[in-house]
PDB file of C-alpha atoms in Angstrom:
ATOM      1  CA  UNK A 108     120.913 101.250 106.460  1.00  0.00           C
ATOM      2  CA  UNK A 109     120.626 104.418 105.036  1.00  0.00           C
ATOM      3  CA  UNK A 110     124.784 105.129 105.478  1.00  0.00           C
ATOM      4  CA  UNK A 111     125.171 101.657 104.115  1.00  0.00           C
ATOM      5  CA  UNK A 112     123.150 102.514 101.088  1.00  0.00           C
ATOM      6  CA  UNK A 113     124.839 105.659 100.469  1.00  0.00           C
ATOM      7  CA  UNK A 114     128.015 104.106 100.741  1.00  0.00           C
ATOM      8  CA  UNK A 115     127.626 101.795  98.107  1.00  0.00           C
ATOM      9  CA  UNK A 116     126.336 103.783  96.184  1.00  0.00           C
ATOM     10  CA  UNK A 117     129.294 106.137  96.998  1.00  0.00           C
ATOM     11  CA  UNK A 118     131.593 103.310  95.829  1.00  0.00           C
ATOM     12  CA  UNK A 119     129.888 102.222  93.174  1.00  0.00           C
ATOM     13  CA  UNK A 120     130.170 105.648  91.507  1.00  0.00           C
ATOM     14  CA  UNK A 121     133.627 105.173  89.807  1.00  0.00           C
ATOM     15  CA  UNK A 122     132.450 101.895  88.209  1.00  0.00           C
ATOM     16  CA  UNK A 123     129.372 103.053  86.803  1.00  0.00           C
ATOM     17  CA  UNK A 124     130.481 106.653  85.345  1.00  0.00           C
ATOM     18  CA  UNK A 125     132.909 104.280  83.442  1.00  0.00           C
ATOM     19  CA  UNK A 126     130.329 101.753  82.023  1.00  0.00           C
ATOM     20  CA  UNK A 127     128.253 104.618  80.969  1.00  0.00           C
ATOM     21  CA  UNK A 128     130.989 106.412  79.465  1.00  0.00           C
ATOM     22  CA  UNK A 129     131.807 103.338  77.544  1.00  0.00           C
ATOM     23  CA  UNK A 130     128.236 102.043  77.174  1.00  0.00           C
ATOM     24  CA  UNK A 131     125.935 105.506  77.272  1.00  0.00           C
ATOM     25  CA  UNK A 132     122.797 105.038  77.341  1.00  0.00           C
ATOM     26  CA  UNK A 133     122.777 101.284  75.941  1.00  0.00           C
ATOM     27  CA  UNK A 134     124.911  99.918  79.348  1.00  0.00           C
ATOM     28  CA  UNK A 135     121.752  97.561  80.264  1.00  0.00           C
ATOM     29  CA  UNK A 136     120.958  96.111  77.288  1.00  0.00           C
ATOM     30  CA  UNK A 137     124.728  95.842  75.966  1.00  0.00           C
ATOM     31  CA  UNK A 138     126.254  92.309  75.750  1.00  0.00           C
ATOM     32  CA  UNK A 139     129.199  92.190  78.308  1.00  0.00           C
ATOM     33  CA  UNK A 140     132.233  93.184  75.982  1.00  0.00           C
ATOM     34  CA  UNK A 141     135.303  90.594  76.329  1.00  0.00           C
ATOM     35  CA  UNK A 142     137.494  94.423  75.313  1.00  0.00           C
ATOM     36  CA  UNK A 143     135.970  96.433  77.612  1.00  0.00           C
ATOM     37  CA  UNK A 144     138.374  97.146  80.774  1.00  0.00           C
ATOM     38  CA  UNK A 145     137.422  95.586  83.958  1.00  0.00           C
ATOM     39  CA  UNK A 146     136.082  98.571  86.143  1.00  0.00           C
ATOM     40  CA  UNK A 147     133.883  99.104  82.786  1.00  0.00           C
ATOM     41  CA  UNK A 148     132.209  95.439  82.961  1.00  0.00           C
ATOM     42  CA  UNK A 149     132.189  95.863  86.936  1.00  0.00           C
ATOM     43  CA  UNK A 150     130.247  98.608  86.602  1.00  0.00           C
ATOM     44  CA  UNK A 151     127.652  97.826  84.611  1.00  0.00           C
ATOM     45  CA  UNK A 152     127.402  94.583  86.733  1.00  0.00           C
ATOM     46  CA  UNK A 153     126.020  96.217  89.177  1.00  0.00           C
ATOM     47  CA  UNK A 154     123.667  98.541  87.305  1.00  0.00           C
ATOM     48  CA  UNK A 155     122.247  95.207  86.136  1.00  0.00           C
ATOM     49  CA  UNK A 156     122.617  93.642  89.360  1.00  0.00           C
ATOM     50  CA  UNK A 157     120.217  96.334  90.560  1.00  0.00           C
ATOM     51  CA  UNK A 158     118.223  96.071  86.912  1.00  0.00           C
ATOM     52  CA  UNK A 159     117.335  92.879  87.834  1.00  0.00           C
ATOM     53  CA  UNK A 160     115.380  93.137  90.877  1.00  0.00           C
ATOM     54  CA  UNK A 161     114.057  96.073  91.012  1.00  0.00           C
ATOM     55  CA  UNK A 162     109.638  96.662  89.550  1.00  0.00           C
ATOM     56  CA  UNK A 163     109.211  97.894  86.485  1.00  0.00           C
ATOM     57  CA  UNK A 164     108.130 101.203  87.204  1.00  0.00           C
ATOM     58  CA  UNK A 165     111.391 101.474  88.726  1.00  0.00           C
ATOM     59  CA  UNK A 166     113.121  99.959  86.080  1.00  0.00           C
ATOM     60  CA  UNK A 167     111.975 103.282  83.664  1.00  0.00           C
ATOM     61  CA  UNK A 168     112.593 105.927  86.535  1.00  0.00           C
ATOM     62  CA  UNK A 169     116.237 103.784  86.649  1.00  0.00           C
ATOM     63  CA  UNK A 170     116.429 104.215  82.913  1.00  0.00           C
ATOM     64  CA  UNK A 171     115.778 107.103  82.393  1.00  0.00           C
ATOM     65  CA  UNK A 172     118.070 108.575  84.871  1.00  0.00           C
ATOM     66  CA  UNK A 173     120.965 106.258  83.022  1.00  0.00           C
ATOM     67  CA  UNK A 174     119.950 108.039  79.665  1.00  0.00           C
ATOM     68  CA  UNK A 175     120.262 111.470  82.719  1.00  0.00           C
ATOM     69  CA  UNK A 176     124.064 110.723  83.611  1.00  0.00           C
ATOM     70  CA  UNK A 177     125.518 110.484  80.385  1.00  0.00           C
ATOM     71  CA  UNK A 178     124.373 113.626  79.029  1.00  0.00           C
ATOM     72  CA  UNK A 179     126.947 116.359  78.664  1.00  0.00           C
ATOM     73  CA  UNK A 180     126.671 120.554  79.918  1.00  0.00           C
ATOM     74  CA  UNK A 181     125.640 121.675  82.292  1.00  0.00           C
ATOM     75  CA  UNK A 182     123.092 119.489  82.749  1.00  0.00           C
ATOM     76  CA  UNK A 183     125.907 116.217  83.280  1.00  0.00           C
ATOM     77  CA  UNK A 184     126.203 117.088  87.264  1.00  0.00           C
ATOM     78  CA  UNK A 185     122.241 116.475  87.347  1.00  0.00           C
ATOM     79  CA  UNK A 186     122.034 113.272  85.785  1.00  0.00           C
ATOM     80  CA  UNK A 187     124.841 111.933  87.778  1.00  0.00           C
ATOM     81  CA  UNK A 188     123.475 112.955  91.316  1.00  0.00           C
ATOM     82  CA  UNK A 189     119.714 111.844  89.839  1.00  0.00           C
ATOM     83  CA  UNK A 190     121.000 108.156  89.181  1.00  0.00           C
ATOM     84  CA  UNK A 191     122.288 108.275  92.442  1.00  0.00           C
ATOM     85  CA  UNK A 192     119.269 109.125  93.655  1.00  0.00           C
ATOM     86  CA  UNK A 193     117.504 105.871  91.888  1.00  0.00           C
ATOM     87  CA  UNK A 194     120.023 103.817  93.133  1.00  0.00           C
ATOM     88  CA  UNK A 195     119.180 104.869  96.334  1.00  0.00           C
ATOM     89  CA  UNK A 196     115.764 104.401  96.329  1.00  0.00           C
ATOM     90  CA  UNK A 197     116.459 100.589  94.424  1.00  0.00           C
ATOM     91  CA  UNK A 198     118.647 100.074  97.099  1.00  0.00           C
ATOM     92  CA  UNK A 199     115.977 101.213 100.003  1.00  0.00           C
ATOM     93  CA  UNK A 200     112.850  99.270  97.636  1.00  0.00           C
ATOM     94  CA  UNK A 201     115.127  96.171  98.001  1.00  0.00           C
ATOM     95  CA  UNK A 202     117.667  96.186 100.723  1.00  0.00           C
ATOM     96  CA  UNK A 203     119.005  92.614  99.916  1.00  0.00           C
ATOM     97  CA  UNK A 204     120.369  94.485  97.089  1.00  0.00           C
ATOM     98  CA  UNK A 205     123.026  96.303  99.352  1.00  0.00           C
ATOM     99  CA  UNK A 206     124.265  92.570 100.561  1.00  0.00           C
ATOM    100  CA  UNK A 207     124.749  91.299  96.749  1.00  0.00           C
ATOM    101  CA  UNK A 208     126.556  94.948  95.276  1.00  0.00           C
ATOM    102  CA  UNK A 209     128.847  95.008  98.672  1.00  0.00           C
ATOM    103  CA  UNK A 210     130.023  91.264  97.418  1.00  0.00           C
ATOM    104  CA  UNK A 211     130.104  92.658  93.255  1.00  0.00           C
ATOM    105  CA  UNK A 212     132.440  95.925  95.259  1.00  0.00           C
ATOM    106  CA  UNK A 213     134.507  93.011  97.062  1.00  0.00           C
ATOM    107  CA  UNK A 214     135.640  91.490  93.971  1.00  0.00           C
ATOM    108  CA  UNK A 215     135.661  94.523  91.217  1.00  0.00           C
ATOM    109  CA  UNK A 216     138.938  95.618  90.656  1.00  0.00           C
ATOM    110  CA  UNK A 217     140.683  98.371  92.204  1.00  0.00           C
ATOM    111  CA  UNK A 218     142.535 101.264  90.005  1.00  0.00           C
ATOM    112  CA  UNK A 219     144.604 103.618  91.133  1.00  0.00           C
ATOM    113  CA  UNK A 220     145.579 106.580  89.575  1.00  0.00           C
ATOM    114  CA  UNK A 221     148.385 108.914  90.573  1.00  0.00           C
ATOM    115  CA  UNK A 222     148.616 112.007  88.233  1.00  0.00           C
ATOM    116  CA  UNK A 223     150.535 115.715  88.761  1.00  0.00           C
ATOM    117  CA  UNK A 224     153.741 116.975  89.855  1.00  0.00           C
ATOM    118  CA  UNK A 225     154.542 114.928  93.154  1.00  0.00           C
ATOM    119  CA  UNK A 226     151.139 112.741  93.161  1.00  0.00           C
ATOM    120  CA  UNK A 227     150.805 109.514  95.648  1.00  0.00           C
ATOM    121  CA  UNK A 228     148.833 106.263  94.827  1.00  0.00           C
ATOM    122  CA  UNK A 229     148.304 103.789  97.039  1.00  0.00           C
ATOM    123  CA  UNK A 230     146.246 100.517  95.478  1.00  0.00           C
ATOM    124  CA  UNK A 231     145.741  99.283  99.152  1.00  0.00           C
ATOM    125  CA  UNK A 232     147.241  99.393 102.303  1.00  0.00           C
ATOM    126  CA  UNK A 233     149.785 101.977 103.090  1.00  0.00           C
ATOM    127  CA  UNK A 234     151.643 101.310 106.753  1.00  0.00           C
ATOM    128  CA  UNK A 235     154.744 103.468 105.686  1.00  0.00           C
ATOM    129  CA  UNK A 236     155.391 107.016 105.569  1.00  0.00           C
ATOM    130  CA  UNK A 237     154.391 108.595 102.245  1.00  0.00           C
ATOM    131  CA  UNK A 238     156.240 112.360 101.328  1.00  0.00           C
ATOM    132  CA  UNK A 239     156.007 114.312  98.800  1.00  0.00           C
ATOM    133  CA  UNK A 240     157.795 117.224 100.361  1.00  0.00           C
ATOM    134  CA  UNK A 241     161.080 118.898 100.190  1.00  0.00           C
ATOM    135  CA  UNK A 242     162.763 118.747 103.567  1.00  0.00           C
ATOM    136  CA  UNK A 243     160.261 116.718 105.561  1.00  0.00           C
ATOM    137  CA  UNK A 244     161.415 115.419 108.778  1.00  0.00           C
ATOM    138  CA  UNK A 245     160.307 112.628 109.012  1.00  0.00           C
ATOM    139  CA  UNK A 246     159.546 110.551 112.958  1.00  0.00           C
ATOM    140  CA  UNK A 247     160.712 107.434 113.134  1.00  0.00           C
ATOM    141  CA  UNK A 248     159.596 105.497 116.242  1.00  0.00           C
ATOM    142  CA  UNK A 249     160.416 108.821 118.873  1.00  0.00           C
ATOM    143  CA  UNK A 250     163.562 109.842 116.607  1.00  0.00           C
ATOM    144  CA  UNK A 251     163.788 112.474 113.633  1.00  0.00           C
ATOM    145  CA  UNK A 252     165.691 111.440 110.887  1.00  0.00           C
ATOM    146  CA  UNK A 253     169.000 113.311 110.733  1.00  0.00           C
ATOM    147  CA  UNK A 254     169.145 115.339 107.287  1.00  0.00           C
ATOM    148  CA  UNK A 255     165.410 116.478 105.067  1.00  0.00           C
ATOM    149  CA  UNK A 256     163.949 114.392 102.621  1.00  0.00           C
ATOM    150  CA  UNK A 257     164.480 114.670  98.814  1.00  0.00           C
ATOM    151  CA  UNK A 258     162.574 114.667  96.456  1.00  0.00           C
TER     152      UNK A 258
END
């Protein structure tokens, strides 16, 4: 179960980060914003799902972790780690959350970004060749191409 919790928290990371960036420490009290993008709203929904299923004591710790996570500067990484830890504790205490969050993650929008020279982004499954190098030789069914590829 611990592995599933760690995976769920890792998968939630980009969504929660987007929600925190958009709403800050008020992420748990903000109404859903129609103007916010789907990733932000998905992260907020994930946090609220956790919030609504945990004890008042755990809520206070989650609220503090959210506030710490929106800090900037040298403490920013510590705040993000504190939030991940509180999410893990919440899922350990309420094991049903793991499955509920998996369902939310499955329906969450996928954002794929490639940046930088010759970057590649795949928004789903890639079954073909992806090559960004000069002079690459591609083997197709046991044969090499006759000419190197160019970018």
